[in-house]
Amino acid sequence: MEASWKSSWQRARNHEGFTRGARAFAALAAVLAWGWGEGWQTELMPVLLGVIASALTETDDSWRGRLRAQLLTLGCFGLMALAVWATVAWPWVLMAVLALSALAFTLLGAIGERYRAIAFGTLVLFIYAALAAHTSRAGAAQATPLMLAGAAWYGLVSVAWAGAMPRAPVRFRLARLYAVLGEYLRLKALLLEPVRDVDLEHRRMALALHNGRVVDALNAAKESLMSRMGRGQPPAWLQAAMHQYLAAQDVHERASSSHEHYDLLATAFFHSDALYRCQRVLTLLGEQSLRLSLAIQQQSPPQHAGMTSRAIEDMQAAIAHQDGVAADLAGSQGAASMARPLRSLHALGANLAAMAAVFATALGGAAAGAGVDHALLDREPRSLRDAWGRVRAQLHAQSPWLRHGVRLALSLLAGFALMQATSDPHGYWILLTIVFVSQPQYAATQTRLLQRAQGTAIGLALGWAAVQLFPSALLQAALLVLAGAVFFGARHTRYVLATAAVTTLLLLGFHQMGMAQGVILARLLDTAAGCLIAAAAAWLVLPHWQSRQWPRLAAQVLQTQALYLRAILAQYHSGKHDHLEYRLARRNAHNADAALSNSYSAMLKEPRGVRGNVAAVANFLRLSHTQLNYLSALGAQRGGAGAQSVDARSQEMAGALLSSLQQLAGQLEQAQRQTGASISRVPAAPAVAQVLQEFGAPAASNHSLMAAQLALVGKVFPQLQEQARQWSEPQPGPAAQS
């Protein structure tokens, strides 16, 4: 029992949500203890609001990065507090300042995640300050220093926490990375099932959509590591974490590899257990990834079942048996038809064995990663000029950040006008709701506002029950602290629970100050009003429909895949080396694939009249992910026993494919700029057509693995082109809104 309790406590302690909640609990508890000790209960609410606003600006960072962010946050908070103090006596001037601030801070978020969080927290504090000030400069002058003090206090707690426990966030992100990677391996194993009438296209789509989650986890782990890299030699624990991250990248490239059409393999080896053996190895590797995730999170050795090595031996024996069968058929008509699938089966087996070897070294630490290039690309702005360049790049009509900023500013203007028209003393909750639920994407806004409405209703019920059941002021204060911890712990993962917690916190806080009369109804109505305004704005004001973004995203997919292919070819010439340039090309290709996947998911949640040709988008996504799988197989076999030097024919075909990919990408970019532009068919390059013809001939077994993979890419490309052409054709039905 004691061991189980310790294990549960360790899992909770290493969870990011728990640590965020614990920080908030410590900061809020200290504020309440100080306030009660000094007898300043009435001054507590502004301090608590400052703590909340500061905590909203927090991102995963080192203590140095968090200190710099906190100083910038306090500067922005002070500027906004001064703006409130200067304009609170003139409501319409205050409204204009709020709208302009919303636009400016939204554009500031284009610089990076850290600045998006600071921008969001600053807008929230602006509204908190206006709420505390009401219509009096004296009120603003009294509440503002308390808010800034609360913000500074939480910043101090956050910096100290980041300095004392720098490893936990890295462990959490690495553990999550291996967890989603294990699920990716499970989904990939389903493609190897040699069963008739299996819907492989549906399984490929599920794999493509989940690949977006894997890429997001890889990016989050990379940023967590990057933020802790100093100028000197990293500490041993950080080097070990870096090695685990690079191992996950290697596994992802190998897992996303495809060496043949799976229906061809299933047909060729239908009467053999070879594919089942391969599927078993991949399934076991997925389970091993999940065990590794748990081991990283709990800081314990991974629990190996001891079956993977035996499964690999069985797989290799099954492949060897197929070699014997092929030898018996030598000279017959069936031997020629088996040459191509047998070669792909060998490549698949070698890739799975190499993937198992990567897992075996994943916990080897820094020693296992000796001699490996650990460089990472820092995407943070390096100067004010760089930061301004990123903001300036968003100053055009198609920029999602500019459109979101204008939409948010107009929504806040509408909310402020409604608050003034109704003389609602709690009307600033309308503005808070708008800020919290408004998202750059229509689908995300709709999801968030529904969650906000549900959470508010639950929180009001819980808050009312807490006030009735626990009349003791001290007990209510304890519940307030607990609600704050739950809010920050669940904010990124369970938004309904987080909203319920913060609503309970505010209700208890107002009750502590003796201002609870009418708060429940006002909170409910103001939340509903804010949600309605945000929903109307997402629909009517510069909506960011995914159908309008698809050509640009599809072009990025093709361009990054062309660059990935070029980087792979360079590796075949110079030898395998996972340096930064190669890893960046590979990551950019997967990032573009994930962006297209996320866009498709968001498109399905948008109104039917604005989706465009969803079927063409879905087919393009599935095919482009399949094409990336074929390219990944080329990358995975760099330096392997089956890898061969690039012959003249393969080089010629690769060049033709590069040209075709870039040409189609250019057409898609033109379609993005010119509404209604059609996609013309790119003529098949002679090199591509000739090699495709040879690849289907009986002599195909004489081609290298590279030629085989390039031929697979060449077969997918015309289908991609056809889906792009179908998308550009006019669709029946209501026209999309602008």
XYZ file of C-alpha atoms in Angstrom:
738
model
C 0.000 0.000 0.000
C 2.821 2.360 0.926
C 4.711 1.534 -2.288
C 1.578 2.213 -4.344
C 1.115 5.574 -2.600
C 4.710 6.524 -3.257
C 4.406 5.550 -6.911
C 1.238 7.645 -7.315
C 2.878 10.590 -5.594
C 5.931 10.345 -7.852
C 3.779 10.269 -10.985
C 1.837 13.309 -9.789
C 5.001 15.186 -8.819
C 6.460 14.714 -12.286
C 3.279 15.788 -14.071
C 3.376 19.283 -15.538
C -0.189 20.088 -14.509
C 0.580 19.151 -10.907
C 3.676 21.351 -10.786
C 1.788 24.322 -12.258
C -0.945 23.843 -9.684
C 1.593 23.487 -6.885
C 3.262 26.785 -7.833
C -0.094 28.557 -7.888
C -1.028 26.953 -4.553
C 2.195 28.153 -2.930
C 1.821 31.698 -4.262
C -1.882 32.048 -3.384
C -1.480 30.447 0.047
C 1.331 32.861 0.909
C -0.783 35.844 -0.167
C -3.775 34.721 1.893
C -1.648 33.921 4.923
C -0.027 37.350 4.747
C -3.360 39.099 4.263
C -5.000 37.319 7.177
C -1.989 37.885 9.379
C -1.981 41.623 8.678
C -5.758 41.943 8.761
C -5.914 43.123 5.133
C -8.638 40.833 3.859
C -10.286 43.558 1.766
C -7.019 44.237 -0.117
C -6.516 40.606 -1.031
C -8.560 40.491 -4.231
C -6.339 42.861 -6.289
C -3.262 40.930 -5.148
C -4.882 37.626 -6.110
C -5.817 39.032 -9.517
C -2.203 40.099 -10.019
C -1.029 36.595 -9.149
C -3.487 35.107 -11.673
C -2.473 37.516 -14.454
C 1.225 36.813 -13.883
C 0.675 33.054 -13.844
C -1.114 33.308 -17.201
C 2.124 34.606 -18.761
C 4.171 31.601 -17.634
C 5.702 29.256 -20.209
C 8.178 26.418 -19.914
C 11.576 28.053 -19.530
C 14.822 28.089 -17.591
C 15.101 30.374 -14.589
C 17.077 32.888 -16.660
C 14.482 32.917 -19.412
C 11.681 33.142 -16.875
C 13.416 36.081 -15.167
C 13.741 37.957 -18.457
C 10.122 37.188 -19.306
C 8.991 38.309 -15.868
C 10.780 41.651 -16.160
C 9.163 42.202 -19.563
C 5.807 41.153 -18.114
C 6.042 43.620 -15.255
C 6.948 46.353 -17.733
C 3.889 45.564 -19.863
C 1.715 45.309 -16.751
C 2.923 48.689 -15.521
C 2.260 50.287 -18.892
C -1.278 48.912 -19.023
C -1.962 49.895 -15.421
C -0.846 53.438 -16.229
C -3.147 53.456 -19.254
C -6.093 52.412 -17.084
C -5.300 55.050 -14.462
C -5.048 57.760 -17.128
C -8.266 56.913 -18.992
C -10.625 55.316 -16.463
C -12.528 58.577 -15.993
C -13.364 58.610 -19.731
C -14.892 55.214 -20.540
C -14.874 55.624 -24.304
C -11.196 56.580 -24.304
C -10.512 53.555 -22.122
C -12.418 51.434 -24.647
C -10.283 52.735 -27.514
C -7.063 52.073 -25.579
C -8.253 48.527 -24.821
C -9.020 47.836 -28.495
C -5.674 49.200 -29.678
C -3.865 47.231 -26.980
C -5.626 44.043 -28.065
C -4.481 44.551 -31.656
C -0.909 45.454 -30.694
C -0.452 42.610 -28.214
C -1.940 40.067 -30.606
C 0.678 41.045 -33.189
C 3.316 40.792 -30.457
C 2.317 37.144 -30.097
C 3.624 36.460 -33.607
C 7.175 36.646 -32.196
C 6.878 33.408 -30.246
C 5.103 31.406 -27.560
C 6.651 33.365 -24.693
C 5.383 36.644 -26.121
C 1.927 35.232 -26.835
C 1.620 34.327 -23.162
C 2.822 37.774 -22.062
C 0.390 39.459 -24.445
C -2.515 37.382 -23.160
C -1.689 37.988 -19.486
C -1.268 41.725 -20.100
C -4.720 42.018 -21.676
C -6.200 40.126 -18.742
C -4.495 42.456 -16.241
C -5.748 45.489 -18.208
C -9.300 44.267 -17.718
C -8.648 43.342 -14.073
C -7.328 46.852 -13.425
C -10.350 48.441 -15.110
C -12.658 46.142 -13.114
C -11.004 47.163 -9.852
C -10.977 50.850 -10.741
C -14.616 51.088 -11.891
C -14.968 54.806 -12.629
C -12.556 56.256 -10.086
C -8.922 57.172 -10.505
C -8.543 56.783 -6.768
C -9.692 53.176 -7.037
C -7.232 52.541 -9.836
C -4.413 54.145 -7.873
C -5.208 51.927 -4.874
C -5.704 48.632 -6.708
C -2.945 48.867 -9.314
C 0.074 48.675 -6.973
C -1.493 45.669 -5.251
C -1.962 43.906 -8.595
C 1.606 44.630 -9.606
C 2.791 43.359 -6.225
C 0.850 40.130 -6.743
C 2.307 39.758 -10.240
C 5.841 40.345 -8.965
C 5.316 37.852 -6.143
C 4.212 35.086 -8.492
C 7.099 35.914 -10.803
C 9.506 35.464 -7.902
C 7.930 32.103 -7.032
C 8.106 31.010 -10.668
C 11.762 31.989 -11.119
C 12.762 30.283 -7.868
C 10.826 27.152 -8.812
C 12.433 27.004 -12.263
C 15.882 27.367 -10.687
C 15.293 24.732 -8.004
C 13.613 22.104 -10.228
C 14.739 22.497 -13.850
C 14.435 18.816 -14.802
C 10.756 18.061 -14.222
C 9.373 19.948 -17.289
C 11.946 18.283 -19.549
C 11.046 14.855 -18.170
C 7.356 15.523 -18.679
C 7.780 16.529 -22.311
C 10.085 13.618 -23.100
C 7.670 11.207 -21.409
C 4.763 12.594 -23.413
C 6.842 12.381 -26.594
C 7.530 8.675 -26.122
C 3.888 8.067 -25.166
C 2.501 9.568 -28.401
C 5.319 7.865 -30.331
C 4.204 4.523 -28.889
C 0.668 5.171 -30.107
C 2.055 6.062 -33.549
C 3.860 2.704 -33.672
C 0.632 0.927 -32.739
C -1.261 2.659 -35.539
C 1.543 1.922 -37.985
C 1.487 -1.763 -37.010
C -2.155 -1.941 -38.143
C -1.012 -1.251 -41.723
C 1.049 -4.459 -41.735
C -1.921 -6.726 -41.117
C -2.135 -9.093 -44.154
C -5.928 -9.407 -44.158
C -8.236 -9.050 -47.143
C -10.663 -6.137 -47.444
C -8.882 -4.006 -44.848
C -9.572 -0.268 -45.205
C -5.944 0.804 -45.490
C -6.891 4.330 -46.581
C -8.807 4.896 -43.344
C -5.851 3.597 -41.328
C -3.470 5.814 -43.275
C -5.624 8.832 -42.502
C -5.637 7.984 -38.780
C -1.851 7.691 -38.934
C -1.506 11.036 -40.731
C -3.690 12.804 -38.158
C -1.801 11.274 -35.224
C 1.495 12.260 -36.828
C 0.538 15.852 -36.095
C 0.460 15.037 -32.371
C 3.873 13.375 -32.578
C 5.335 16.425 -34.315
C 3.810 18.748 -31.710
C 5.352 16.620 -28.948
C 8.735 16.681 -30.691
C 8.592 20.466 -30.991
C 7.571 20.895 -27.349
C 10.444 18.670 -26.176
C 12.890 20.556 -28.388
C 11.827 23.947 -27.034
C 12.077 22.671 -23.458
C 15.634 21.483 -24.099
C 16.587 24.594 -26.059
C 15.497 26.931 -23.268
C 17.898 25.217 -20.853
C 20.947 25.187 -23.114
C 23.553 27.612 -21.852
C 26.701 28.857 -23.494
C 28.973 26.260 -21.931
C 28.921 22.487 -21.685
C 25.423 21.254 -20.724
C 25.146 19.238 -17.499
C 25.061 15.446 -17.710
C 21.296 15.186 -17.154
C 20.630 17.619 -20.005
C 22.960 15.719 -22.335
C 21.117 12.497 -21.473
C 17.770 14.193 -22.174
C 19.128 15.502 -25.469
C 20.175 11.986 -26.447
C 16.677 10.696 -25.662
C 15.176 13.441 -27.809
C 17.447 12.677 -30.760
C 16.681 8.972 -30.360
C 12.965 9.794 -30.563
C 13.615 11.735 -33.783
C 15.425 8.723 -35.234
C 12.602 6.384 -34.186
C 10.046 8.745 -35.706
C 11.850 8.778 -39.056
C 12.085 4.993 -39.071
C 8.499 4.530 -37.866
C 7.149 6.862 -40.549
C 9.039 4.955 -43.267
C 7.183 2.921 -45.885
C 9.094 0.624 -48.233
C 6.182 -0.561 -50.350
C 2.426 -0.416 -50.850
C 1.089 -2.469 -47.961
C -1.648 -4.082 -50.027
C 1.042 -5.426 -52.406
C 2.949 -6.911 -49.450
C -0.244 -8.393 -48.020
C -1.036 -10.047 -51.350
C 2.498 -11.343 -51.896
C 2.870 -12.818 -48.387
C -0.740 -13.724 -47.696
C 0.150 -17.394 -47.115
C 3.175 -16.557 -44.954
C 3.520 -15.322 -41.369
C 6.326 -12.893 -42.313
C 4.154 -9.772 -42.146
C 2.587 -10.938 -38.888
C 6.115 -11.288 -37.495
C 6.936 -7.749 -38.616
C 3.683 -6.472 -37.145
C 4.467 -8.158 -33.825
C 7.895 -6.520 -33.674
C 6.403 -3.093 -34.374
C 3.674 -3.622 -31.767
C 6.250 -4.639 -29.161
C 8.351 -1.589 -29.997
C 5.260 0.544 -29.420
C 4.797 -1.056 -26.014
C 8.474 -0.503 -25.294
C 8.050 3.184 -26.140
C 5.207 3.427 -23.617
C 7.334 1.710 -20.968
C 10.171 4.094 -21.727
C 7.752 7.011 -21.334
C 6.763 5.763 -17.891
C 10.399 5.177 -16.926
C 11.385 8.729 -17.890
C 8.494 10.177 -15.935
C 9.191 8.097 -12.822
C 13.001 8.288 -13.126
C 13.246 4.520 -12.976
C 14.770 1.827 -15.222
C 12.373 0.729 -17.994
C 10.615 -2.572 -17.430
C 11.511 -4.713 -20.451
C 9.362 -7.748 -21.114
C 12.275 -9.471 -22.865
C 10.200 -10.389 -25.916
C 11.449 -7.882 -28.490
C 14.774 -9.556 -29.264
C 13.083 -12.952 -29.651
C 10.401 -11.423 -31.856
C 13.127 -9.925 -34.081
C 14.801 -13.333 -34.353
C 11.476 -14.887 -35.362
C 10.899 -12.129 -37.900
C 14.327 -12.623 -39.436
C 13.756 -16.386 -39.570
C 10.449 -15.842 -41.377
C 12.154 -13.549 -43.896
C 14.931 -16.111 -44.400
C 12.259 -18.745 -45.046
C 10.807 -16.510 -47.755
C 14.283 -16.293 -49.287
C 14.274 -20.080 -49.455
C 10.870 -20.107 -51.085
C 12.091 -17.582 -53.645
C 15.192 -19.686 -54.317
C 13.001 -22.717 -55.005
C 11.056 -20.630 -57.529
C 14.207 -19.429 -59.293
C 13.775 -19.376 -63.035
C 9.999 -19.695 -62.870
C 7.427 -17.030 -63.675
C 6.577 -16.561 -59.986
C 10.176 -15.681 -59.061
C 10.065 -12.393 -60.995
C 6.803 -11.324 -59.348
C 8.227 -12.029 -55.866
C 11.498 -10.128 -56.334
C 10.075 -6.681 -55.636
C 7.983 -7.508 -52.496
C 10.795 -9.680 -51.107
C 13.278 -6.837 -51.393
C 10.819 -4.520 -49.635
C 10.302 -7.135 -46.931
C 14.062 -7.246 -46.321
C 14.159 -3.438 -46.073
C 11.227 -3.498 -43.629
C 12.910 -6.104 -41.438
C 16.212 -4.219 -41.410
C 14.407 -0.998 -40.482
C 12.570 -2.652 -37.568
C 15.801 -4.190 -36.253
C 17.531 -0.801 -36.462
C 14.594 0.829 -34.648
C 14.928 -1.700 -31.829
C 18.634 -0.820 -31.584
C 17.736 2.882 -31.214
C 15.370 2.045 -28.353
C 18.119 -0.020 -26.715
C 20.369 3.062 -26.529
C 17.648 5.600 -25.670
C 18.439 5.411 -21.960
C 22.180 5.217 -22.504
C 22.515 8.861 -21.476
C 25.236 11.249 -22.548
C 27.800 8.482 -23.006
C 25.625 6.795 -25.625
C 25.298 10.078 -27.429
C 29.036 10.853 -27.483
C 30.140 12.259 -30.815
C 26.575 13.098 -31.851
C 25.723 16.588 -33.054
C 23.453 17.936 -30.291
C 22.949 21.365 -31.881
C 19.379 22.665 -31.990
C 17.910 25.571 -33.898
C 16.899 28.409 -31.584
C 13.772 29.997 -33.048
C 13.632 32.827 -30.498
C 14.330 36.337 -31.876
C 17.975 37.295 -31.459
C 17.507 41.068 -31.545
C 14.879 43.774 -31.511
C 15.256 44.040 -35.274
C 14.513 40.334 -35.626
C 11.458 40.645 -33.373
C 10.173 43.651 -35.282
C 10.732 41.809 -38.559
C 8.440 39.016 -37.382
C 5.745 41.513 -36.396
C 6.097 43.471 -39.642
C 5.727 40.243 -41.621
C 2.182 39.967 -40.235
C 1.061 43.367 -41.520
C -0.913 42.124 -44.493
C -4.545 41.215 -45.088
C -4.019 37.442 -45.128
C -2.043 37.292 -41.877
C -3.857 35.111 -39.313
C -2.412 37.197 -36.459
C -3.567 40.505 -37.932
C -7.030 39.116 -38.660
C -7.257 37.694 -35.139
C -6.097 41.002 -33.655
C -8.710 42.997 -35.570
C -11.384 40.445 -34.658
C -10.453 40.576 -30.959
C -10.335 44.376 -30.915
C -13.792 44.700 -32.488
C -15.192 42.047 -30.139
C -13.902 43.987 -27.135
C -15.418 47.188 -28.529
C -18.786 45.448 -28.823
C -18.488 44.009 -25.324
C -17.528 47.374 -23.852
C -20.439 49.075 -25.611
C -22.827 46.471 -24.201
C -21.392 46.966 -20.727
C -21.886 50.734 -20.950
C -25.390 50.399 -22.394
C -26.551 48.110 -19.569
C -24.594 49.900 -16.791
C -23.528 46.468 -15.582
C -21.148 46.874 -12.586
C -19.659 43.447 -13.381
C -19.637 44.013 -17.133
C -15.884 43.591 -17.390
C -16.557 39.858 -17.154
C -17.930 40.156 -20.688
C -14.522 41.399 -21.799
C -12.695 38.681 -19.873
C -14.835 36.024 -21.512
C -14.066 37.445 -24.956
C -10.323 37.464 -24.277
C -10.324 33.902 -22.913
C -12.434 32.268 -25.636
C -11.303 34.132 -28.764
C -8.831 32.042 -30.780
C -7.230 32.546 -34.206
C -9.223 29.619 -35.653
C -13.011 29.458 -35.873
C -13.122 25.826 -34.698
C -10.920 26.538 -31.673
C -13.096 29.522 -30.717
C -16.289 27.458 -30.876
C -14.758 24.696 -28.776
C -13.409 27.129 -26.202
C -16.619 29.110 -25.769
C -18.659 25.943 -25.207
C -16.143 24.811 -22.608
C -16.213 28.252 -21.005
C -19.995 28.233 -20.734
C -20.061 24.731 -19.235
C -17.272 25.471 -16.791
C -18.860 28.723 -15.643
C -22.180 27.019 -14.885
C -20.438 24.251 -12.947
C -18.212 26.719 -11.099
C -21.140 28.902 -10.020
C -22.937 25.851 -8.649
C -19.813 24.706 -6.791
C -19.107 28.194 -5.499
C -22.654 28.639 -4.212
C -22.478 25.230 -2.531
C -19.114 26.092 -0.943
C -20.472 29.355 0.456
C -23.532 27.610 1.889
C -21.773 24.545 3.270
C -18.647 26.223 4.632
C -19.559 29.572 6.207
C -16.174 29.850 7.945
C -14.126 32.594 6.289
C -10.874 30.738 6.931
C -12.185 27.544 5.338
C -13.456 29.505 2.349
C -10.005 31.034 1.967
C -8.500 27.546 1.920
C -10.984 26.479 -0.765
C -10.097 29.606 -2.738
C -6.421 28.621 -2.755
C -7.311 25.075 -3.796
C -9.498 26.371 -6.640
C -6.626 28.523 -7.898
C -4.288 25.525 -7.900
C -6.825 23.445 -9.847
C -7.309 26.248 -12.380
C -3.641 26.499 -13.285
C -3.087 22.768 -13.116
C -5.917 21.994 -15.545
C -5.839 25.096 -17.775
C -3.977 23.466 -20.677
C -5.579 20.032 -20.575
C -9.093 20.206 -19.061
C -10.476 23.659 -19.738
C -13.984 22.967 -18.412
C -12.528 21.987 -15.033
C -10.187 24.984 -15.094
C -13.050 27.402 -15.811
C -15.157 25.866 -13.054
C -12.246 26.279 -10.632
C -11.542 29.934 -11.459
C -15.270 30.766 -11.283
C -15.391 29.195 -7.840
C -12.299 31.182 -6.868
C -13.839 34.505 -7.920
C -17.147 33.756 -6.226
C -15.396 32.901 -2.965
C -13.198 35.992 -3.306
C -16.176 38.321 -3.718
C -17.873 36.634 -0.783
C -14.776 37.240 1.339
C -15.007 40.970 0.516
C -18.757 41.089 1.205
C -19.610 41.783 -2.457
C -21.311 38.494 -3.384
C -24.802 39.953 -3.825
C -25.959 39.351 -7.405
C -22.600 37.987 -8.517
C -23.891 34.562 -9.617
C -26.505 35.875 -12.027
C -24.182 38.601 -13.313
C -21.380 36.104 -13.971
C -23.745 33.778 -15.813
C -25.249 36.496 -18.017
C -21.927 38.199 -18.720
C -20.317 34.896 -19.715
C -23.196 34.170 -22.089
C -22.931 37.650 -23.599
C -19.162 37.357 -24.069
C -19.502 33.943 -25.695
C -22.152 35.203 -28.118
C -20.041 38.203 -29.120
C -16.947 36.028 -29.648
C -18.938 33.505 -31.688
C -20.435 36.224 -33.902
C -17.005 37.794 -34.452
C -15.431 34.456 -35.383
C -18.153 34.035 -38.029
C -18.429 37.585 -39.379
C -15.150 39.466 -38.800
C -12.302 38.386 -41.105
C -12.904 34.666 -40.496
C -9.830 32.463 -40.849
C -11.438 29.672 -42.898
C -9.120 26.733 -43.411
C -10.140 26.300 -47.058
C -8.439 29.630 -47.787
C -5.233 28.517 -46.047
C -5.043 25.072 -47.627
C -3.137 26.007 -50.838
C -0.395 27.711 -48.820
C -0.096 24.784 -46.412
C -0.105 22.253 -49.254
C 2.621 24.225 -51.027
C 4.715 24.205 -47.849
C 4.304 20.432 -47.651
C 5.643 19.976 -51.176
C 8.461 22.489 -50.771
C 9.707 21.024 -47.498
C 9.524 17.493 -48.883
C 11.640 18.603 -51.835
C 14.220 20.061 -49.434
C 14.096 16.870 -47.358
C 14.779 14.802 -50.482
C 17.692 17.077 -51.361
C 19.136 16.642 -47.843
C 18.759 12.853 -48.121
C 20.589 12.797 -51.450
C 23.427 14.800 -49.928
C 23.684 12.169 -47.181
C 23.980 9.392 -49.757
C 26.872 11.277 -51.343
C 28.724 12.257 -48.143
C 27.692 9.471 -45.770
C 25.210 9.304 -42.902
C 25.492 12.081 -40.354
C 22.590 13.433 -38.271
C 23.832 17.003 -38.230
C 21.621 20.033 -37.654
C 21.068 20.792 -41.353
C 19.694 17.314 -42.066
C 17.560 17.184 -38.920
C 16.163 20.625 -39.718
C 15.133 19.550 -43.224
C 13.474 16.430 -41.802
C 11.718 18.375 -39.044
C 10.459 21.062 -41.427
C 8.915 18.379 -43.656
C 7.121 16.826 -40.685
C 6.087 20.245 -39.349
C 4.471 21.097 -42.680
C 2.733 17.707 -42.707
C 1.449 18.312 -39.168
C 0.233 21.814 -40.071
C -1.793 20.376 -42.953
C -3.159 17.655 -40.675
C -4.202 20.183 -38.012
C -5.795 22.393 -40.665
C -7.848 19.480 -41.966
C -9.046 18.642 -38.434
C -10.090 22.270 -37.914
C -11.785 22.363 -41.329
C -14.097 19.504 -40.328
C -15.433 21.651 -37.445
C -16.218 24.652 -39.634
C -19.613 25.312 -41.292
C -20.213 23.124 -44.328
C -20.667 26.073 -46.641
C -17.085 27.292 -46.179
C -15.155 24.013 -46.173
C -14.565 23.759 -49.900
C -13.683 20.366 -51.382
C -13.048 18.459 -48.153
C -12.642 15.146 -49.969
C -9.798 16.521 -52.102
C -8.097 17.956 -49.014
C -8.410 14.634 -47.179
C -7.005 12.691 -50.122
C -4.166 15.178 -50.555
C -3.297 14.884 -46.847
C -3.304 11.092 -46.981
C -1.221 10.998 -50.152
C 1.247 13.645 -49.008
C 1.791 11.747 -45.762
C 2.317 8.566 -47.756
C 4.855 10.383 -49.925
C 6.621 11.592 -46.776
C 6.684 7.963 -45.582
C 8.494 6.934 -48.752
C 11.002 9.757 -48.336
C 11.511 8.801 -44.690
C 12.384 5.276 -45.794
C 15.137 6.772 -47.947
C 16.365 8.707 -44.940
C 16.130 5.726 -42.608
C 18.290 3.497 -44.808
C 21.151 6.018 -45.063
C 24.328 4.185 -44.177
C 22.526 0.849 -43.842
C 23.721 -2.409 -45.299
C 21.207 -2.129 -48.122
C 22.061 1.466 -48.970
C 23.905 1.989 -52.239
C 25.569 4.948 -53.826
C 23.403 7.172 -56.014
C 23.614 5.944 -59.595
C 23.076 8.214 -62.579
C 19.503 7.024 -63.190
C 18.471 7.563 -59.558
C 20.109 10.987 -59.549
C 18.263 11.943 -62.725
C 14.939 10.755 -61.370
C 15.480 12.527 -58.037
C 16.180 15.759 -59.871
C 13.006 15.350 -61.921
C 10.964 14.732 -58.773
C 12.471 17.787 -57.096
C 11.520 19.925 -60.063
C 7.979 18.512 -60.190
C 7.399 19.034 -56.451
C 8.584 22.624 -56.616
C 6.537 23.360 -59.730
C 3.312 22.087 -58.158
C 4.111 24.020 -54.983
C 4.469 27.172 -57.095
C 1.062 26.594 -58.669
C -0.524 26.157 -55.249
C 1.067 29.373 -54.017
C -0.342 31.153 -57.053
C -3.767 29.715 -56.240
C -3.371 31.109 -52.723
C -2.704 34.596 -54.108
C -5.293 34.454 -56.884
C -8.691 33.103 -55.915
C -9.967 30.737 -58.576
C -6.577 30.015 -60.131
C -6.519 26.502 -61.572
C -3.911 23.801 -61.068
C -2.504 22.553 -64.365
C -0.994 19.133 -64.796
C 2.786 19.133 -64.503
C 4.113 17.065 -67.442
C 5.765 13.879 -66.263
C 9.514 14.229 -66.615
C 11.033 11.654 -68.993
C 13.306 10.347 -66.247
C 10.366 9.708 -63.938
C 8.252 8.014 -66.596
C 11.097 5.813 -67.804
C 12.120 4.599 -64.360
C 8.489 3.969 -63.424
C 8.138 1.825 -66.514
C 11.308 -0.078 -65.716
C 10.300 -0.466 -62.094
C 7.188 -2.367 -63.116
C 9.140 -4.678 -65.411
C 10.438 -8.110 -64.410
C 13.987 -6.720 -64.269
C 12.966 -4.380 -61.458
C 14.909 -6.456 -58.939
C 18.122 -5.076 -60.428
C 17.317 -1.549 -59.280
C 18.712 -0.174 -56.032
C 16.581 0.507 -52.966
C 16.892 4.207 -53.729
C 15.460 3.711 -57.221
C 12.625 1.658 -55.733
C 11.756 4.362 -53.186
C 11.987 7.143 -55.763
C 9.671 5.150 -58.004
C 7.137 4.941 -55.169
C 7.329 8.715 -54.739
C 6.921 9.117 -58.475
C 3.721 7.052 -58.379
C 2.213 9.154 -55.593
C 2.990 12.535 -57.150
C 0.459 12.356 -60.050
C -2.256 11.474 -57.542
C -1.301 14.479 -55.406
C -1.466 16.654 -58.479
C -4.915 15.341 -59.360
C -6.256 16.106 -55.869
C -4.849 19.633 -56.079
C -6.538 20.078 -59.462
C -9.868 18.804 -58.091
C -9.630 21.228 -55.200
C -9.185 24.183 -57.569
C -12.310 23.300 -59.543
C -15.515 25.189 -58.597
C -17.606 23.318 -56.065
C -21.410 23.167 -56.080
C -23.216 24.654 -53.137
C -23.135 27.984 -51.264
C -20.111 30.178 -51.807
C -17.583 30.474 -49.041
C -17.753 33.610 -46.970
C -14.923 36.073 -47.153
